[in-house]
Amino acid sequence: MIISAAIPKGGTGKSTMLRSLASVALHRGYSVTLIDGDRRQNMNRWFQMLGEAGNRPDRLQMVSAMTPQEILDAAAIHNGERSVVLIDTEGTTNDNLMAGLFAADIVVVPVYFALDDVTAAIQITDHYIPLAVESRGRPLPAIFVLTKQTIIDGRARALTELRAIIQANGTPIAEHVLHNRVAYRDLQTGQTLYSPAVPDAKAIAESEGVFDDLLQTFIEATRNAA
Ligand SMILES: Nc1ncnc2c1ncn2[C@@H]1O[C@H](COP(=O)(O)OP(=O)(O)OP(=O)(O)O)[C@@H](O)[C@H]1O
Ligand SMILES: [Mg+2]
């Protein structure tokens, strides 16, 4: 399965969410390939740090993809039974983002609830995904995942309104939420979600929940298309 994280807005938690999904998929026995289509190569750096810390799982592979063609080729080569391919791109509109959409089986749109993020999220689901669907000729399911949520966000009235805005076109919001947690910040070092001496059980539970929400959306979309 090929999963792309996409939103033309920086800092919403794309790379972090993909690291948590990679952790879950590896823990469940999948082979995982990270495709880094971001020029800054943050995902690649994480892969190197995991190696240096002795925390890199055997079934984890890394491809640094600088061009749209490299993203498409890497996704095709590494996709397969019991494998999860995760494509990370920059938080901006560029050809790599479109290649990520073109290659994907499902698109995950991480949203932090600020109006800018919501606008960028809608750009993906209302404009870029339909473009990708048209050019590749097959459906492309998408799901929003709320990231970096705090207790305050959960109580804010704006959340209800912003939720209504991003759902207007029918794209589901994952039931599970990635809350603002130190465990996710630590994914910027040589750690997976499971490698710390005392792993964060709440972060693991919600990340596994997001992975399941994503699989569910993918399965339902496949069933509906059949
Ligand atoms: N759920 C979370 N809890 C706490 N911190 C988080 C969470 N998600 C992301 N962060 C932090 O927010 C910052 C931005 O996250 P990240 O790099 O994943 O965003 P991004 O969307 O990939 O950004 P870019 O578009 O620049 O690549 C990082 O410092 C990261 O550690
Ligand atoms: Mg990133």
PDB file of C-alpha atoms and ligand atoms in Angstrom:
ATOM      1  CA  MET A   1       0.000   0.000   0.000  1.00  0.00           C
ATOM      2  CA  ILE A   2       1.252   3.445  -0.920  1.00  0.00           C
ATOM      3  CA  ILE A   3       0.421   6.251   1.489  1.00  0.00           C
ATOM      4  CA  SER A   4       1.185   9.890   0.695  1.00  0.00           C
ATOM      5  CA  ALA A   5       1.080  12.661   3.258  1.00  0.00           C
ATOM      6  CA  ALA A   6       0.165  15.856   1.495  1.00  0.00           C
ATOM      7  CA  ILE A   7      -0.738  19.419   2.352  1.00  0.00           C
ATOM      8  CA  PRO A   8       0.721  22.564   0.766  1.00  0.00           C
ATOM      9  CA  LYS A   9       1.448  24.109   4.183  1.00  0.00           C
ATOM     10  CA  GLY A  10       4.550  23.692   6.320  1.00  0.00           C
ATOM     11  CA  GLY A  11       4.679  22.416   9.859  1.00  0.00           C
ATOM     12  CA  THR A  12       1.311  20.655  10.088  1.00  0.00           C
ATOM     13  CA  GLY A  13       3.008  17.421  11.175  1.00  0.00           C
ATOM     14  CA  LYS A  14       3.348  15.493   7.894  1.00  0.00           C
ATOM     15  CA  SER A  15       6.791  14.075   8.531  1.00  0.00           C
ATOM     16  CA  THR A  16       6.010  13.384  12.184  1.00  0.00           C
ATOM     17  CA  MET A  17       2.795  11.570  11.307  1.00  0.00           C
ATOM     18  CA  LEU A  18       4.621   9.465   8.706  1.00  0.00           C
ATOM     19  CA  ARG A  19       7.276   8.536  11.281  1.00  0.00           C
ATOM     20  CA  SER A  20       4.562   7.413  13.672  1.00  0.00           C
ATOM     21  CA  LEU A  21       2.794   5.451  10.908  1.00  0.00           C
ATOM     22  CA  ALA A  22       6.128   3.892   9.897  1.00  0.00           C
ATOM     23  CA  SER A  23       6.648   2.862  13.532  1.00  0.00           C
ATOM     24  CA  VAL A  24       3.212   1.219  13.680  1.00  0.00           C
ATOM     25  CA  ALA A  25       3.555  -0.549  10.320  1.00  0.00           C
ATOM     26  CA  LEU A  26       6.986  -1.934  11.259  1.00  0.00           C
ATOM     27  CA  HIS A  27       5.679  -3.047  14.639  1.00  0.00           C
ATOM     28  CA  ARG A  28       2.908  -4.942  12.850  1.00  0.00           C
ATOM     29  CA  GLY A  29       5.360  -6.779  10.647  1.00  0.00           C
ATOM     30  CA  TYR A  30       5.098  -4.815   7.400  1.00  0.00           C
ATOM     31  CA  SER A  31       8.123  -3.890   5.347  1.00  0.00           C
ATOM     32  CA  VAL A  32       8.265  -0.113   5.171  1.00  0.00           C
ATOM     33  CA  THR A  33       9.836   2.166   2.579  1.00  0.00           C
ATOM     34  CA  LEU A  34      10.127   5.870   3.243  1.00  0.00           C
ATOM     35  CA  ILE A  35      10.323   8.009   0.133  1.00  0.00           C
ATOM     36  CA  ASP A  36      11.676  11.439   0.934  1.00  0.00           C
ATOM     37  CA  GLY A  37      10.538  13.890  -1.714  1.00  0.00           C
ATOM     38  CA  ASP A  38      11.359  16.949   0.416  1.00  0.00           C
ATOM     39  CA  ARG A  39      14.522  18.806  -0.654  1.00  0.00           C
ATOM     40  CA  ARG A  40      15.481  19.345   2.963  1.00  0.00           C
ATOM     41  CA  GLN A  41      15.605  15.548   3.422  1.00  0.00           C
ATOM     42  CA  ASN A  42      14.245  15.463   6.974  1.00  0.00           C
ATOM     43  CA  MET A  43      12.978  11.920   6.615  1.00  0.00           C
ATOM     44  CA  ASN A  44      16.331  10.794   5.312  1.00  0.00           C
ATOM     45  CA  ARG A  45      17.987  12.391   8.344  1.00  0.00           C
ATOM     46  CA  TRP A  46      15.660  10.477  10.666  1.00  0.00           C
ATOM     47  CA  PHE A  47      16.640   7.244   8.922  1.00  0.00           C
ATOM     48  CA  GLN A  48      20.335   8.069   9.459  1.00  0.00           C
ATOM     49  CA  MET A  49      19.714   8.950  13.126  1.00  0.00           C
ATOM     50  CA  LEU A  50      17.854   5.682  13.707  1.00  0.00           C
ATOM     51  CA  GLY A  51      20.891   3.858  12.346  1.00  0.00           C
ATOM     52  CA  GLU A  52      23.338   5.800  14.509  1.00  0.00           C
ATOM     53  CA  ALA A  53      21.226   5.163  17.628  1.00  0.00           C
ATOM     54  CA  GLY A  54      20.952   1.443  16.862  1.00  0.00           C
ATOM     55  CA  ASN A  55      17.159   1.764  16.612  1.00  0.00           C
ATOM     56  CA  ARG A  56      16.663   1.184  12.900  1.00  0.00           C
ATOM     57  CA  PRO A  57      14.314  -1.756  12.242  1.00  0.00           C
ATOM     58  CA  ASP A  58      15.574  -4.259   9.625  1.00  0.00           C
ATOM     59  CA  ARG A  59      12.468  -3.983   7.500  1.00  0.00           C
ATOM     60  CA  LEU A  60      12.830  -0.209   7.071  1.00  0.00           C
ATOM     61  CA  GLN A  61      14.171   1.166   3.796  1.00  0.00           C
ATOM     62  CA  MET A  62      14.792   4.702   2.638  1.00  0.00           C
ATOM     63  CA  VAL A  63      14.724   6.290  -0.803  1.00  0.00           C
ATOM     64  CA  SER A  64      15.748   9.866  -1.363  1.00  0.00           C
ATOM     65  CA  ALA A  65      13.730  11.104  -4.347  1.00  0.00           C
ATOM     66  CA  MET A  66      14.585  14.485  -5.808  1.00  0.00           C
ATOM     67  CA  THR A  67      12.314  14.455  -8.847  1.00  0.00           C
ATOM     68  CA  PRO A  68       8.691  13.478  -9.530  1.00  0.00           C
ATOM     69  CA  GLN A  69       9.894  10.581 -11.695  1.00  0.00           C
ATOM     70  CA  GLU A  70      12.076   9.258  -8.874  1.00  0.00           C
ATOM     71  CA  ILE A  71       9.069   9.319  -6.536  1.00  0.00           C
ATOM     72  CA  LEU A  72       6.901   7.397  -9.027  1.00  0.00           C
ATOM     73  CA  ASP A  73       9.649   4.842  -9.748  1.00  0.00           C
ATOM     74  CA  ALA A  74      10.473   4.255  -6.073  1.00  0.00           C
ATOM     75  CA  ALA A  75       6.797   3.825  -5.179  1.00  0.00           C
ATOM     76  CA  ALA A  76       6.304   1.275  -7.967  1.00  0.00           C
ATOM     77  CA  ILE A  77       9.441  -0.688  -7.081  1.00  0.00           C
ATOM     78  CA  HIS A  78       8.825  -0.880  -3.331  1.00  0.00           C
ATOM     79  CA  ASN A  79       5.083  -1.488  -3.346  1.00  0.00           C
ATOM     80  CA  GLY A  80       3.972  -5.063  -2.675  1.00  0.00           C
ATOM     81  CA  GLU A  81       2.308  -7.596  -0.389  1.00  0.00           C
ATOM     82  CA  ARG A  82       2.946  -6.841   3.287  1.00  0.00           C
ATOM     83  CA  SER A  83       4.675  -3.613   2.377  1.00  0.00           C
ATOM     84  CA  VAL A  84       3.842  -0.030   3.205  1.00  0.00           C
ATOM     85  CA  VAL A  85       5.344   2.802   1.169  1.00  0.00           C
ATOM     86  CA  LEU A  86       5.211   6.237   2.800  1.00  0.00           C
ATOM     87  CA  ILE A  87       5.774   9.330   0.669  1.00  0.00           C
ATOM     88  CA  ASP A  88       6.798  12.580   2.338  1.00  0.00           C
ATOM     89  CA  THR A  89       6.812  15.880   0.461  1.00  0.00           C
ATOM     90  CA  GLU A  90       7.375  19.529   1.261  1.00  0.00           C
ATOM     91  CA  GLY A  91       4.645  21.723   2.655  1.00  0.00           C
ATOM     92  CA  THR A  92       4.267  23.605  -0.583  1.00  0.00           C
ATOM     93  CA  THR A  93       2.695  23.157  -3.998  1.00  0.00           C
ATOM     94  CA  ASN A  94       5.201  21.560  -6.351  1.00  0.00           C
ATOM     95  CA  ASP A  95       5.595  18.671  -8.796  1.00  0.00           C
ATOM     96  CA  ASN A  96       6.777  16.304  -6.073  1.00  0.00           C
ATOM     97  CA  LEU A  97       3.528  16.821  -4.197  1.00  0.00           C
ATOM     98  CA  MET A  98       1.588  15.977  -7.366  1.00  0.00           C
ATOM     99  CA  ALA A  99       3.778  12.907  -7.966  1.00  0.00           C
ATOM    100  CA  GLY A 100       2.993  11.788  -4.411  1.00  0.00           C
ATOM    101  CA  LEU A 101      -0.711  12.061  -5.180  1.00  0.00           C
ATOM    102  CA  PHE A 102      -0.344  10.357  -8.545  1.00  0.00           C
ATOM    103  CA  ALA A 103       1.406   7.350  -6.973  1.00  0.00           C
ATOM    104  CA  ALA A 104      -0.766   6.976  -3.863  1.00  0.00           C
ATOM    105  CA  ASP A 105      -3.366   4.400  -2.881  1.00  0.00           C
ATOM    106  CA  ILE A 106      -4.512   6.773  -0.152  1.00  0.00           C
ATOM    107  CA  VAL A 107      -3.672  10.350   0.789  1.00  0.00           C
ATOM    108  CA  VAL A 108      -3.427  11.421   4.407  1.00  0.00           C
ATOM    109  CA  VAL A 109      -3.888  15.124   5.009  1.00  0.00           C
ATOM    110  CA  PRO A 110      -2.586  16.160   8.431  1.00  0.00           C
ATOM    111  CA  VAL A 111      -4.391  19.214   9.699  1.00  0.00           C
ATOM    112  CA  TYR A 112      -3.607  21.389  12.627  1.00  0.00           C
ATOM    113  CA  PHE A 113      -6.696  23.428  13.336  1.00  0.00           C
ATOM    114  CA  ALA A 114      -5.757  26.873  12.172  1.00  0.00           C
ATOM    115  CA  LEU A 115      -7.554  28.609   9.331  1.00  0.00           C
ATOM    116  CA  ASP A 116      -4.417  28.529   7.125  1.00  0.00           C
ATOM    117  CA  ASP A 117      -4.146  24.770   7.511  1.00  0.00           C
ATOM    118  CA  VAL A 118      -7.795  24.279   6.773  1.00  0.00           C
ATOM    119  CA  THR A 119      -7.501  26.317   3.580  1.00  0.00           C
ATOM    120  CA  ALA A 120      -4.460  24.283   2.518  1.00  0.00           C
ATOM    121  CA  ALA A 121      -6.219  21.015   3.384  1.00  0.00           C
ATOM    122  CA  ILE A 122      -9.148  21.923   1.177  1.00  0.00           C
ATOM    123  CA  GLN A 123      -6.779  22.769  -1.672  1.00  0.00           C
ATOM    124  CA  ILE A 124      -5.677  19.124  -1.595  1.00  0.00           C
ATOM    125  CA  THR A 125      -9.072  17.479  -1.407  1.00  0.00           C
ATOM    126  CA  ASP A 126     -10.981  19.893  -3.653  1.00  0.00           C
ATOM    127  CA  HIS A 127      -8.394  20.687  -6.306  1.00  0.00           C
ATOM    128  CA  TYR A 128      -5.249  18.550  -6.375  1.00  0.00           C
ATOM    129  CA  ILE A 129      -6.835  15.162  -5.734  1.00  0.00           C
ATOM    130  CA  PRO A 130      -9.458  15.623  -8.480  1.00  0.00           C
ATOM    131  CA  LEU A 131      -6.600  16.625 -10.828  1.00  0.00           C
ATOM    132  CA  ALA A 132      -4.621  13.504  -9.904  1.00  0.00           C
ATOM    133  CA  VAL A 133      -7.707  11.313 -10.295  1.00  0.00           C
ATOM    134  CA  GLU A 134      -8.346  12.725 -13.741  1.00  0.00           C
ATOM    135  CA  SER A 135      -4.801  12.219 -14.976  1.00  0.00           C
ATOM    136  CA  ARG A 136      -4.325   8.686 -13.611  1.00  0.00           C
ATOM    137  CA  GLY A 137      -7.879   7.493 -14.231  1.00  0.00           C
ATOM    138  CA  ARG A 138      -8.544   5.767 -10.921  1.00  0.00           C
ATOM    139  CA  PRO A 139     -10.072   6.949  -7.652  1.00  0.00           C
ATOM    140  CA  LEU A 140      -7.903   8.303  -4.845  1.00  0.00           C
ATOM    141  CA  PRO A 141      -9.304   8.085  -1.312  1.00  0.00           C
ATOM    142  CA  ALA A 142      -8.219  10.677   1.231  1.00  0.00           C
ATOM    143  CA  ILE A 143      -8.514  11.121   4.963  1.00  0.00           C
ATOM    144  CA  PHE A 144      -7.812  14.077   7.268  1.00  0.00           C
ATOM    145  CA  VAL A 145      -5.864  13.469  10.474  1.00  0.00           C
ATOM    146  CA  LEU A 146      -5.916  16.099  13.201  1.00  0.00           C
ATOM    147  CA  THR A 147      -2.413  16.680  14.545  1.00  0.00           C
ATOM    148  CA  LYS A 148      -0.765  18.490  17.442  1.00  0.00           C
ATOM    149  CA  GLN A 149      -4.108  18.798  19.244  1.00  0.00           C
ATOM    150  CA  THR A 150      -4.080  20.206  22.766  1.00  0.00           C
ATOM    151  CA  ILE A 151      -6.820  20.198  25.358  1.00  0.00           C
ATOM    152  CA  ILE A 152      -7.498  23.815  24.437  1.00  0.00           C
ATOM    153  CA  ASP A 153      -7.962  22.938  20.760  1.00  0.00           C
ATOM    154  CA  GLY A 154     -10.422  20.248  21.763  1.00  0.00           C
ATOM    155  CA  ARG A 155     -12.507  22.802  23.628  1.00  0.00           C
ATOM    156  CA  ALA A 156     -12.359  25.596  21.094  1.00  0.00           C
ATOM    157  CA  ARG A 157     -15.571  26.467  19.335  1.00  0.00           C
ATOM    158  CA  ALA A 158     -13.602  27.089  16.133  1.00  0.00           C
ATOM    159  CA  LEU A 159     -12.921  23.377  15.920  1.00  0.00           C
ATOM    160  CA  THR A 160     -16.545  22.610  15.180  1.00  0.00           C
ATOM    161  CA  GLU A 161     -16.696  25.213  12.450  1.00  0.00           C
ATOM    162  CA  LEU A 162     -13.385  24.289  10.860  1.00  0.00           C
ATOM    163  CA  ARG A 163     -14.397  20.629  11.012  1.00  0.00           C
ATOM    164  CA  ALA A 164     -17.550  21.494   9.061  1.00  0.00           C
ATOM    165  CA  ILE A 165     -15.524  23.380   6.441  1.00  0.00           C
ATOM    166  CA  ILE A 166     -13.062  20.573   5.700  1.00  0.00           C
ATOM    167  CA  GLN A 167     -15.812  17.978   5.610  1.00  0.00           C
ATOM    168  CA  ALA A 168     -17.987  19.817   3.127  1.00  0.00           C
ATOM    169  CA  ASN A 169     -16.760  17.654   0.251  1.00  0.00           C
ATOM    170  CA  GLY A 170     -17.228  14.381   2.137  1.00  0.00           C
ATOM    171  CA  THR A 171     -13.588  13.554   2.950  1.00  0.00           C
ATOM    172  CA  PRO A 172     -13.607  11.739   6.303  1.00  0.00           C
ATOM    173  CA  ILE A 173     -11.707  12.895   9.384  1.00  0.00           C
ATOM    174  CA  ALA A 174      -9.863  10.058  11.141  1.00  0.00           C
ATOM    175  CA  GLU A 175     -11.575   9.127  14.368  1.00  0.00           C
ATOM    176  CA  HIS A 176      -8.233   9.017  16.174  1.00  0.00           C
ATOM    177  CA  VAL A 177      -6.259  12.215  16.721  1.00  0.00           C
ATOM    178  CA  LEU A 178      -2.510  12.758  17.083  1.00  0.00           C
ATOM    179  CA  HIS A 179      -2.312  14.882  20.198  1.00  0.00           C
ATOM    180  CA  ASN A 180       0.488  17.252  21.057  1.00  0.00           C
ATOM    181  CA  ARG A 181       2.956  14.926  22.792  1.00  0.00           C
ATOM    182  CA  VAL A 182       6.639  14.842  23.627  1.00  0.00           C
ATOM    183  CA  ALA A 183       6.818  11.343  22.130  1.00  0.00           C
ATOM    184  CA  TYR A 184       6.153  12.855  18.686  1.00  0.00           C
ATOM    185  CA  ARG A 185       8.759  15.555  19.168  1.00  0.00           C
ATOM    186  CA  ASP A 186      11.232  12.801  19.986  1.00  0.00           C
ATOM    187  CA  LEU A 187      10.647  11.336  16.517  1.00  0.00           C
ATOM    188  CA  GLN A 188      13.056  14.085  15.401  1.00  0.00           C
ATOM    189  CA  THR A 189      15.842  12.104  17.091  1.00  0.00           C
ATOM    190  CA  GLY A 190      16.928   8.498  16.601  1.00  0.00           C
ATOM    191  CA  GLN A 191      13.740   7.046  18.057  1.00  0.00           C
ATOM    192  CA  THR A 192      10.698   5.246  16.742  1.00  0.00           C
ATOM    193  CA  LEU A 193       7.479   5.273  18.765  1.00  0.00           C
ATOM    194  CA  TYR A 194       8.429   1.911  20.249  1.00  0.00           C
ATOM    195  CA  SER A 195      12.183   2.282  20.813  1.00  0.00           C
ATOM    196  CA  PRO A 196      12.337   4.442  23.995  1.00  0.00           C
ATOM    197  CA  ALA A 197      13.024   2.590  27.256  1.00  0.00           C
ATOM    198  CA  VAL A 198       9.580   3.687  28.384  1.00  0.00           C
ATOM    199  CA  PRO A 199       7.422   4.128  25.258  1.00  0.00           C
ATOM    200  CA  ASP A 200       4.455   6.515  25.402  1.00  0.00           C
ATOM    201  CA  ALA A 201       1.480   4.149  25.486  1.00  0.00           C
ATOM    202  CA  LYS A 202      -1.017   6.891  24.617  1.00  0.00           C
ATOM    203  CA  ALA A 203       0.955   7.989  21.566  1.00  0.00           C
ATOM    204  CA  ILE A 204       1.233   4.364  20.449  1.00  0.00           C
ATOM    205  CA  ALA A 205      -2.486   3.721  20.956  1.00  0.00           C
ATOM    206  CA  GLU A 206      -3.589   6.796  18.997  1.00  0.00           C
ATOM    207  CA  SER A 207      -1.053   6.207  16.212  1.00  0.00           C
ATOM    208  CA  GLU A 208      -2.231   2.610  15.849  1.00  0.00           C
ATOM    209  CA  GLY A 209      -5.761   4.024  15.788  1.00  0.00           C
ATOM    210  CA  VAL A 210      -4.878   6.436  12.975  1.00  0.00           C
ATOM    211  CA  PHE A 211      -3.248   3.578  11.014  1.00  0.00           C
ATOM    212  CA  ASP A 212      -6.443   1.522  11.408  1.00  0.00           C
ATOM    213  CA  ASP A 213      -8.660   4.477  10.407  1.00  0.00           C
ATOM    214  CA  LEU A 214      -6.560   4.855   7.289  1.00  0.00           C
ATOM    215  CA  LEU A 215      -6.764   1.138   6.402  1.00  0.00           C
ATOM    216  CA  GLN A 216     -10.508   1.240   6.954  1.00  0.00           C
ATOM    217  CA  THR A 217     -10.940   4.207   4.603  1.00  0.00           C
ATOM    218  CA  PHE A 218      -8.764   2.504   2.005  1.00  0.00           C
ATOM    219  CA  ILE A 219     -10.710  -0.781   2.231  1.00  0.00           C
ATOM    220  CA  GLU A 220     -14.071   0.979   2.004  1.00  0.00           C
ATOM    221  CA  ALA A 221     -12.953   3.025  -0.992  1.00  0.00           C
ATOM    222  CA  THR A 222     -11.678  -0.113  -2.742  1.00  0.00           C
ATOM    223  CA  ARG A 223     -14.949  -1.901  -2.042  1.00  0.00           C
ATOM    224  CA  ASN A 224     -17.010   1.031  -3.349  1.00  0.00           C
ATOM    225  CA  ALA A 225     -14.918   1.239  -6.511  1.00  0.00           C
ATOM    226  CA  ALA A 226     -15.403  -2.498  -7.238  1.00  0.00           C
TER     227      ALA A 226
HETATM  228  N1  LIG B   1       1.599  15.469  17.405  1.00  0.00           N
HETATM  229  C1  LIG B   1       2.642  16.274  17.682  1.00  0.00           C
HETATM  230  N2  LIG B   1       2.953  16.577  18.967  1.00  0.00           N
HETATM  231  C2  LIG B   1       3.988  17.400  19.243  1.00  0.00           C
HETATM  232  N3  LIG B   1       4.778  17.960  18.329  1.00  0.00           N
HETATM  233  C3  LIG B   1       4.537  17.705  17.036  1.00  0.00           C
HETATM  234  C4  LIG B   1       3.460  16.840  16.635  1.00  0.00           C
HETATM  235  N4  LIG B   1       3.464  16.769  15.283  1.00  0.00           N
HETATM  236  C5  LIG B   1       4.477  17.544  14.863  1.00  0.00           C
HETATM  237  N5  LIG B   1       5.126  18.110  15.900  1.00  0.00           N
HETATM  238  C6  LIG B   1       6.263  19.060  15.834  1.00  0.00           C
HETATM  239  O1  LIG B   1       5.896  20.116  14.955  1.00  0.00           O
HETATM  240  C7  LIG B   1       6.998  20.482  14.116  1.00  0.00           C
HETATM  241  C8  LIG B   1       6.606  20.318  12.655  1.00  0.00           C
HETATM  242  O2  LIG B   1       6.318  18.949  12.416  1.00  0.00           O
HETATM  243  P1  LIG B   1       6.729  18.232  11.052  1.00  0.00           P
HETATM  244  O3  LIG B   1       8.147  18.479  10.720  1.00  0.00           O
HETATM  245  O4  LIG B   1       6.244  16.844  11.163  1.00  0.00           O
HETATM  246  O5  LIG B   1       5.791  19.036  10.043  1.00  0.00           O
HETATM  247  P2  LIG B   1       5.777  18.962   8.452  1.00  0.00           P
HETATM  248  O6  LIG B   1       4.359  19.139   8.054  1.00  0.00           O
HETATM  249  O7  LIG B   1       6.494  17.773   7.976  1.00  0.00           O
HETATM  250  O8  LIG B   1       6.584  20.279   8.081  1.00  0.00           O
HETATM  251  P3  LIG B   1       7.246  20.635   6.657  1.00  0.00           P
HETATM  252  O9  LIG B   1       6.119  20.985   5.775  1.00  0.00           O
HETATM  253  O10 LIG B   1       8.104  21.793   7.002  1.00  0.00           O
HETATM  254  O11 LIG B   1       7.991  19.415   6.192  1.00  0.00           O
HETATM  255  C9  LIG B   1       8.153  19.582  14.537  1.00  0.00           C
HETATM  256  O12 LIG B   1       8.926  20.297  15.474  1.00  0.00           O
HETATM  257  C10 LIG B   1       7.479  18.403  15.214  1.00  0.00           C
HETATM  258  O13 LIG B   1       8.289  17.796  16.200  1.00  0.00           O
HETATM  259 MG    MG B   2       8.088  17.523   6.675  1.00  0.00          MG
END
